[in-house]
Coordinates of C-alpha atoms in Angstrom, one line a residue:
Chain O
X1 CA 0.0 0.0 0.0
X2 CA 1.7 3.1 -1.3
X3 CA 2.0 5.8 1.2
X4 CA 0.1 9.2 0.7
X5 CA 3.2 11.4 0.5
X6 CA 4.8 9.2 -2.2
X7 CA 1.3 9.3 -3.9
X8 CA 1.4 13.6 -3.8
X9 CA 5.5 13.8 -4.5
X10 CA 5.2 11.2 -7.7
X11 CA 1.8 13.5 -9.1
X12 CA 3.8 16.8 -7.9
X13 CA 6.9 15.4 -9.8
X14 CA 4.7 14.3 -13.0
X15 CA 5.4 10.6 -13.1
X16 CA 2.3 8.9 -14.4
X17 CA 2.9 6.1 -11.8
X18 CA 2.1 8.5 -8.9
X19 CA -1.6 9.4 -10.7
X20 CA -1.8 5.2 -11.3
X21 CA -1.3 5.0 -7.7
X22 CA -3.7 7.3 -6.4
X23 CA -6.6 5.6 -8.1
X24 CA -5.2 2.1 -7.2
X25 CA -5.4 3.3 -3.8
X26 CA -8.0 5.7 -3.7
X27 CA -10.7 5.1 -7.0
X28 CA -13.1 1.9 -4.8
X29 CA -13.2 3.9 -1.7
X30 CA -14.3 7.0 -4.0
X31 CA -17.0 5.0 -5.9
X32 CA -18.0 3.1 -2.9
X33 CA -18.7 6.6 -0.3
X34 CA -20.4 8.0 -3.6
X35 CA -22.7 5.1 -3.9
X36 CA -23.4 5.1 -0.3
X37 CA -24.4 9.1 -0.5
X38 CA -26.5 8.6 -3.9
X39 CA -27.4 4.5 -3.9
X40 CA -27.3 4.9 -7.7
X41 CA -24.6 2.9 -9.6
X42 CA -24.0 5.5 -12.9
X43 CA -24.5 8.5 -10.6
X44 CA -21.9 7.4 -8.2
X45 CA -19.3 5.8 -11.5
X46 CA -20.1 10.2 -13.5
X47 CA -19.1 11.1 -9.2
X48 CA -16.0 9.2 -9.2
X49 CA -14.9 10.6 -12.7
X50 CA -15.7 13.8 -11.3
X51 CA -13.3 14.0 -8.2
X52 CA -10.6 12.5 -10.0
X53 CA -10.6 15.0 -12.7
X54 CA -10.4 17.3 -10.1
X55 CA -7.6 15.9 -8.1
X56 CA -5.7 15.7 -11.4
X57 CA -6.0 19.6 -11.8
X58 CA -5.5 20.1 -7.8
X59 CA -2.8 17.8 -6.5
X60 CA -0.1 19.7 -8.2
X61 CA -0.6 22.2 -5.0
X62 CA -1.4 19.6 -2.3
X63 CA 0.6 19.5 0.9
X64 CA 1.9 16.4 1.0
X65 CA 2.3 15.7 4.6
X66 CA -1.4 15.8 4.4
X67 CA -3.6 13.0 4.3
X68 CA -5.4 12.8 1.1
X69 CA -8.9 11.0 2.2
X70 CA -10.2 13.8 3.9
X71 CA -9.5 16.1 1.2
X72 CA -10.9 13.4 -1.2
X73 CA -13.9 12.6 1.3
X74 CA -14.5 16.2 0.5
X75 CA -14.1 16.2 -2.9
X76 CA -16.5 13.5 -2.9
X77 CA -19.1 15.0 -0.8
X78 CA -19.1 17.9 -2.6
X79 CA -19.5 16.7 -5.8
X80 CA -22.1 14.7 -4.8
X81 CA -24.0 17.6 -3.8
X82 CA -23.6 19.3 -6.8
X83 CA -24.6 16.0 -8.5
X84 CA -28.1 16.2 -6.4
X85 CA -28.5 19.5 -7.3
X86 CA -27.8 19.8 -10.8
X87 CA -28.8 16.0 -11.8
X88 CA -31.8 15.2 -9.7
X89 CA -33.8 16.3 -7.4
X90 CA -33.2 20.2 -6.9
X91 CA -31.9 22.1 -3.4
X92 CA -30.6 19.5 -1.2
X93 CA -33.1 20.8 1.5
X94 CA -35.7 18.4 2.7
X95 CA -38.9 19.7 4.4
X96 CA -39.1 18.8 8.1
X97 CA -42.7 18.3 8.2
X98 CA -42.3 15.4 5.9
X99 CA -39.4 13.5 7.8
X100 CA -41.6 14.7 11.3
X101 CA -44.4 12.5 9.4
X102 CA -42.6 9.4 8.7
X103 CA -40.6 9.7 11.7
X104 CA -42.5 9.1 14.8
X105 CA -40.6 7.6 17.5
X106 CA -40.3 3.7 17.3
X107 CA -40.8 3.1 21.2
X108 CA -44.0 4.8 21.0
X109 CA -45.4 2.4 19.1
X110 CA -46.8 -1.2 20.7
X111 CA -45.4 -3.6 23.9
X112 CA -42.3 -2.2 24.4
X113 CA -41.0 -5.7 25.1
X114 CA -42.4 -7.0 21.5
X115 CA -39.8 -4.9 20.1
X116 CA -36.9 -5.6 22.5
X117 CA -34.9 -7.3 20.2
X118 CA -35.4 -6.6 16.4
X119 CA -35.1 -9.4 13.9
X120 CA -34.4 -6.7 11.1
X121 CA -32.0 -7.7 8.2
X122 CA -29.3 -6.3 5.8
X123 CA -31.4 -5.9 3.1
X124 CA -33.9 -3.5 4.9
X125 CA -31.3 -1.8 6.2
X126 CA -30.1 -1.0 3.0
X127 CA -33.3 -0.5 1.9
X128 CA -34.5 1.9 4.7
X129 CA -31.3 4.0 3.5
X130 CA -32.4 3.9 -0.1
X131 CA -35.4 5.7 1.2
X132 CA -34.1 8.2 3.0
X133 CA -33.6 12.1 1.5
X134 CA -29.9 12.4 0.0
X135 CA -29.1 15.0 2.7
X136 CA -30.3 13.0 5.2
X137 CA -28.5 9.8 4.3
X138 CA -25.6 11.6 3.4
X139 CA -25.2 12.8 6.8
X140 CA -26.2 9.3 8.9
X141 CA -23.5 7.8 5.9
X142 CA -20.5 10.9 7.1
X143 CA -21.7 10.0 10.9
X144 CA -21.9 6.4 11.6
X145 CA -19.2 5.0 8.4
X146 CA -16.5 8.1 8.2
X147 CA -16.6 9.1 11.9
X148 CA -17.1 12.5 12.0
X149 CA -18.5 15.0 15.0
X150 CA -22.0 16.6 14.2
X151 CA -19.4 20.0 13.5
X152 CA -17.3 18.2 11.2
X153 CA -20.4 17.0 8.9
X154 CA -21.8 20.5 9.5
X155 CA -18.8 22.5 8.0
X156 CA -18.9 19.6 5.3
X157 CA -22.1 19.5 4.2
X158 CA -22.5 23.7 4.5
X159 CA -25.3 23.4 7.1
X160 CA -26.1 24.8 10.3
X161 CA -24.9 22.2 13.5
X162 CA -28.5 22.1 14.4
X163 CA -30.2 21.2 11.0
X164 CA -27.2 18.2 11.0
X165 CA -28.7 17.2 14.4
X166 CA -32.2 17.2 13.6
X167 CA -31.3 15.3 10.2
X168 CA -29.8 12.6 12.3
X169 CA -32.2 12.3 14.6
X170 CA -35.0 12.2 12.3
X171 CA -33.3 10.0 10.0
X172 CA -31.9 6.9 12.5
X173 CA -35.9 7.4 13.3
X174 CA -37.1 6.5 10.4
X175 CA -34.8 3.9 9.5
X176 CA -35.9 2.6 13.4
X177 CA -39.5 2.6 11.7
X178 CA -38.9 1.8 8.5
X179 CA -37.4 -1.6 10.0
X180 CA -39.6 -2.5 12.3
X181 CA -42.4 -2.0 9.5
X182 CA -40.4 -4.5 7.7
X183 CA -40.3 -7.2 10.4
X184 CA -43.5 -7.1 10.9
X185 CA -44.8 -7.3 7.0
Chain E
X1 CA -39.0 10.6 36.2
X2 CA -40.6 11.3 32.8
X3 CA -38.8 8.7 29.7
X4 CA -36.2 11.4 28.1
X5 CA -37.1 12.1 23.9
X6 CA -36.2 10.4 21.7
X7 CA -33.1 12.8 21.1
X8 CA -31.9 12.4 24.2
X9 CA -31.9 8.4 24.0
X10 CA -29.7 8.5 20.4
X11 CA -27.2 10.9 22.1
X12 CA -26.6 8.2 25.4
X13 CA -26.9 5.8 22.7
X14 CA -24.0 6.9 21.0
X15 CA -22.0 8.6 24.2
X16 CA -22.4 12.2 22.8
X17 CA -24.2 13.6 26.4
X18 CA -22.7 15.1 29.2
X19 CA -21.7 12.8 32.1
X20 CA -24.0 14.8 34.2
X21 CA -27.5 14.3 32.1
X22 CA -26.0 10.4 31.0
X23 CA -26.0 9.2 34.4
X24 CA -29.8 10.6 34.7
X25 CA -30.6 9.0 31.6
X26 CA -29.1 5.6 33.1
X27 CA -30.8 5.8 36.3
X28 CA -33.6 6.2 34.1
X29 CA -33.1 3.5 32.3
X30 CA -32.9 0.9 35.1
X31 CA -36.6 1.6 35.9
X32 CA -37.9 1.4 32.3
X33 CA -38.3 -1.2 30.0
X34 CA -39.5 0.9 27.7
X35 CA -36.1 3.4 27.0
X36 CA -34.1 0.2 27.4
X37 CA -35.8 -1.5 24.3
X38 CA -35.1 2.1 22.8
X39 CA -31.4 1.7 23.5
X40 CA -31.1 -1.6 22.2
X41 CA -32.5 -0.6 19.1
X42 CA -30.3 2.2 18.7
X43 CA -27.4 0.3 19.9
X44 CA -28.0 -2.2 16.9
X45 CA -28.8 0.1 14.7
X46 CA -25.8 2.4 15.1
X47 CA -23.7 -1.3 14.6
X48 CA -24.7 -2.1 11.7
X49 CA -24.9 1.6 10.1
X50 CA -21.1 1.0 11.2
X51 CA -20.4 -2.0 9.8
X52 CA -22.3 -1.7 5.9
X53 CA -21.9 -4.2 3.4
X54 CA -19.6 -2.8 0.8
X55 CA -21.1 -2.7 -3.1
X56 CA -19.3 -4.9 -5.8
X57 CA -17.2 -2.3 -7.5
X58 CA -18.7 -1.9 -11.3
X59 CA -15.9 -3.4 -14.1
X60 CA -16.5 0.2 -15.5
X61 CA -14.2 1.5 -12.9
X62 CA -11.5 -0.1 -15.3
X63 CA -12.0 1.6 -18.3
X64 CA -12.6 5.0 -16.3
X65 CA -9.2 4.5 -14.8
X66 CA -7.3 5.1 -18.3
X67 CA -9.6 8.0 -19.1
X68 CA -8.4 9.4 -16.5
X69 CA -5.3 8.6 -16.8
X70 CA -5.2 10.2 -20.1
X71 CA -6.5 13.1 -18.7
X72 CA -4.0 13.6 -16.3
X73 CA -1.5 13.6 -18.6
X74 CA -2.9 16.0 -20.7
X75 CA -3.3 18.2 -17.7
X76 CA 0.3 17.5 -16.6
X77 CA 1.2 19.1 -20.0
X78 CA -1.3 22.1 -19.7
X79 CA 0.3 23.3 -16.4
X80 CA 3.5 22.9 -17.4
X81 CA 3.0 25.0 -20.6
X82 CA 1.3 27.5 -18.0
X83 CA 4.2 27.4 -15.7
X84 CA 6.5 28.0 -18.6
X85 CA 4.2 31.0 -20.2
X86 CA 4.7 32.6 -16.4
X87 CA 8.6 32.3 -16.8
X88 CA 7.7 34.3 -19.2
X89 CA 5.9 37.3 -18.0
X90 CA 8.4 39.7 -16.3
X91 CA 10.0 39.6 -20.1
X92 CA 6.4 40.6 -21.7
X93 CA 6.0 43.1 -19.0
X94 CA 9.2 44.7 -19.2
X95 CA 9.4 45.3 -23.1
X96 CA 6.0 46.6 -23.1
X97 CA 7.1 49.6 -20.8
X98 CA 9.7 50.6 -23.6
X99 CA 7.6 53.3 -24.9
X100 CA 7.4 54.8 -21.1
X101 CA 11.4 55.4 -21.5
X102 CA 10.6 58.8 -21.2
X103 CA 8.5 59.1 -18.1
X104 CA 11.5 58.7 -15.3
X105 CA 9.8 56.2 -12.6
X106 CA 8.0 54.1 -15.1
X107 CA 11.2 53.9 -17.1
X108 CA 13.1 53.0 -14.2
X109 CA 10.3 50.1 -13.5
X110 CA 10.3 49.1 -17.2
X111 CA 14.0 48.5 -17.0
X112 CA 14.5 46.9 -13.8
X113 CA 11.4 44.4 -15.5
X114 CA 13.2 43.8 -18.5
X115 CA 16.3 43.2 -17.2
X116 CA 14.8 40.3 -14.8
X117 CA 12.9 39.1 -17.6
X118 CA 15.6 38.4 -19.6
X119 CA 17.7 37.1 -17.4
X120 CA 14.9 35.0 -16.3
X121 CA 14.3 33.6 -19.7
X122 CA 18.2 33.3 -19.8
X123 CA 18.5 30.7 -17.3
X124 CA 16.2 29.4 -18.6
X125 CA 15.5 29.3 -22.3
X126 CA 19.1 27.9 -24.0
X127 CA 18.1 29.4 -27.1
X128 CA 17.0 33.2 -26.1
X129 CA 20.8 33.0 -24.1
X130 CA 22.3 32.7 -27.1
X131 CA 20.3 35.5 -28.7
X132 CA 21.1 37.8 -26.0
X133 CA 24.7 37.1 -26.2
X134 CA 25.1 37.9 -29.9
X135 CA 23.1 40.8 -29.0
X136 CA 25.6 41.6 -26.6

């Protein structure tokens, strides 16, 4: 596994091996945080395209004893916001009202020991976070898979730190539902 | 005590509330089957949020590799074209100010540019040192 700052010195020094590397390294985890964000295979393949072209124009001026996820993570989630916008379904704003609507608390619902122990599955899992708003997913996806604080995915994702706490409430919410509709269909 | 919101059961869940209001929400939790089953969701929930199943990565990813590689080497060459039309512009600058010779400051300036462009594009540039010399 090459290291970053052979990765940025081979680019900086214009060897074609240090740009082969980068994707080696780099391209899967790209596509894969893309396809997590959007959950659509040719979105998230024109995505990846995207943030490499970019890193080709801007890794010629990286620091390179920096790490180069987090500046591709950004890359990433950036261009998949602009994807959203400009590809598919407008703003990147969802309205609260509707996310309020599906996303009554779980433990309201029924015997409380009935639901003790959920016999939910990958698939609705995966499923649940197909139908969650972009934004929403996007931020449960930066939370709970790249680790981030709720300031980090604020600064990220260019929203307030209390819209990025209210998405993540809502949304684990109505994945809780979502599930537990799914267990018992 | 009332059950804490729903809010409030994510954040213990996932160890983001003060150690203060946490050990109220525990204490809590010890009398209420209810918030506990709450937890427990969350708790597996937030596992396997954390542990996803990766996507098979699409073949296409191949072919989009050498596009890109050919596009970085095409804008390997662009930049350093631009970095060599930059050498370049203390030379532009400086014989452009020759028809200022005669207002003193700006002459001065347009010199003092010309000079460092040439000697710029000097060091650099084997042919334009060999002009200038025969100039010389």
């Amino acid at each position: 596994m090459a290291a970053d700052r052979d990765i940025v010195r081979l680019c900086q020094q214009g060897r074609p091996e240090g740009f082969a590397l980068l994707l080696e390294e780099y391209q899967g985890r790209v596509y894969r945080r893309a396809y997590s964000f959007l959950r659509h295979r040719e979105d998230a393949l024109d995505v990846t395209q995207e943030v490499f072209l970019r890193a080709a124009r801007a890794i010629g001026h990286f620091q390179s004893d920096r790490p180069l996820w987090p500046w591709l993570r950004q890359v990433t989630t950036r261009a998949c916001l602009n994807y959203i916008r400009d590809h598919r379904q407008g703003p990147p704003t969802v309205s609260l009202d509707d996310v309020q609507a599906q996303g009554e608390p779980a433990a309201a619902e029924g015997d409380p020991e009935q639901h003790a122990l959920l016999a939910w599955d990958r698939a609705m899992l995966e499923q649940a976070l197909a139908s969650l708003p972009t934004v929403q997913r996007m931020v449960v996806v930066l939370r709970h898979q790249e680790h981030l604080s709720y300031g980090e995915i604020a600064q990220l994702l260019d929203l307030p730190l209390g819209t990025v706490k209210t998405y993540l409430f809502r949304a684990r919410q109505a994945l809780i539902k979502a599930m537990q509709q799914g267990a018992v269909d | 005590m009332r059950c804490p919101d729903d809010e409030l059961l994510q954040m213990f869940t996932e160890g983001e509330l003060a150690p203060a209001a946490g050990e109220i929400v525990k204490a809590h939790l010890r009398a209420c089957g209810r918030c506990q089953a709450a937890v427990a969701r969350y708790k597996q929930l937030f596992w396997d949020l954390e542990h996803p199943e990766e996507p098979p990565l699409p073949p296409e990813l191949v072919e989009q590799e050498q596009r890109l590689m050919r596009a970085w080497a095409q804008e390997h060459k662009a930049s350093v074209q631009r970095r060599r039309a930059l050498r370049l512009v203390p030379a532009w600058a400086g014989y452009s100010l020759l028809w200022t010779r005669y207002v003193p400051p700006v002459e001065r300036l347009g010199r003092f540019l010309s000079r460092t462009g040439r000697s710029l594009l000097a060091s650099r540039v084997p042919l334009a040192r060999r002009l200038l010399e025969r100039r010389r």
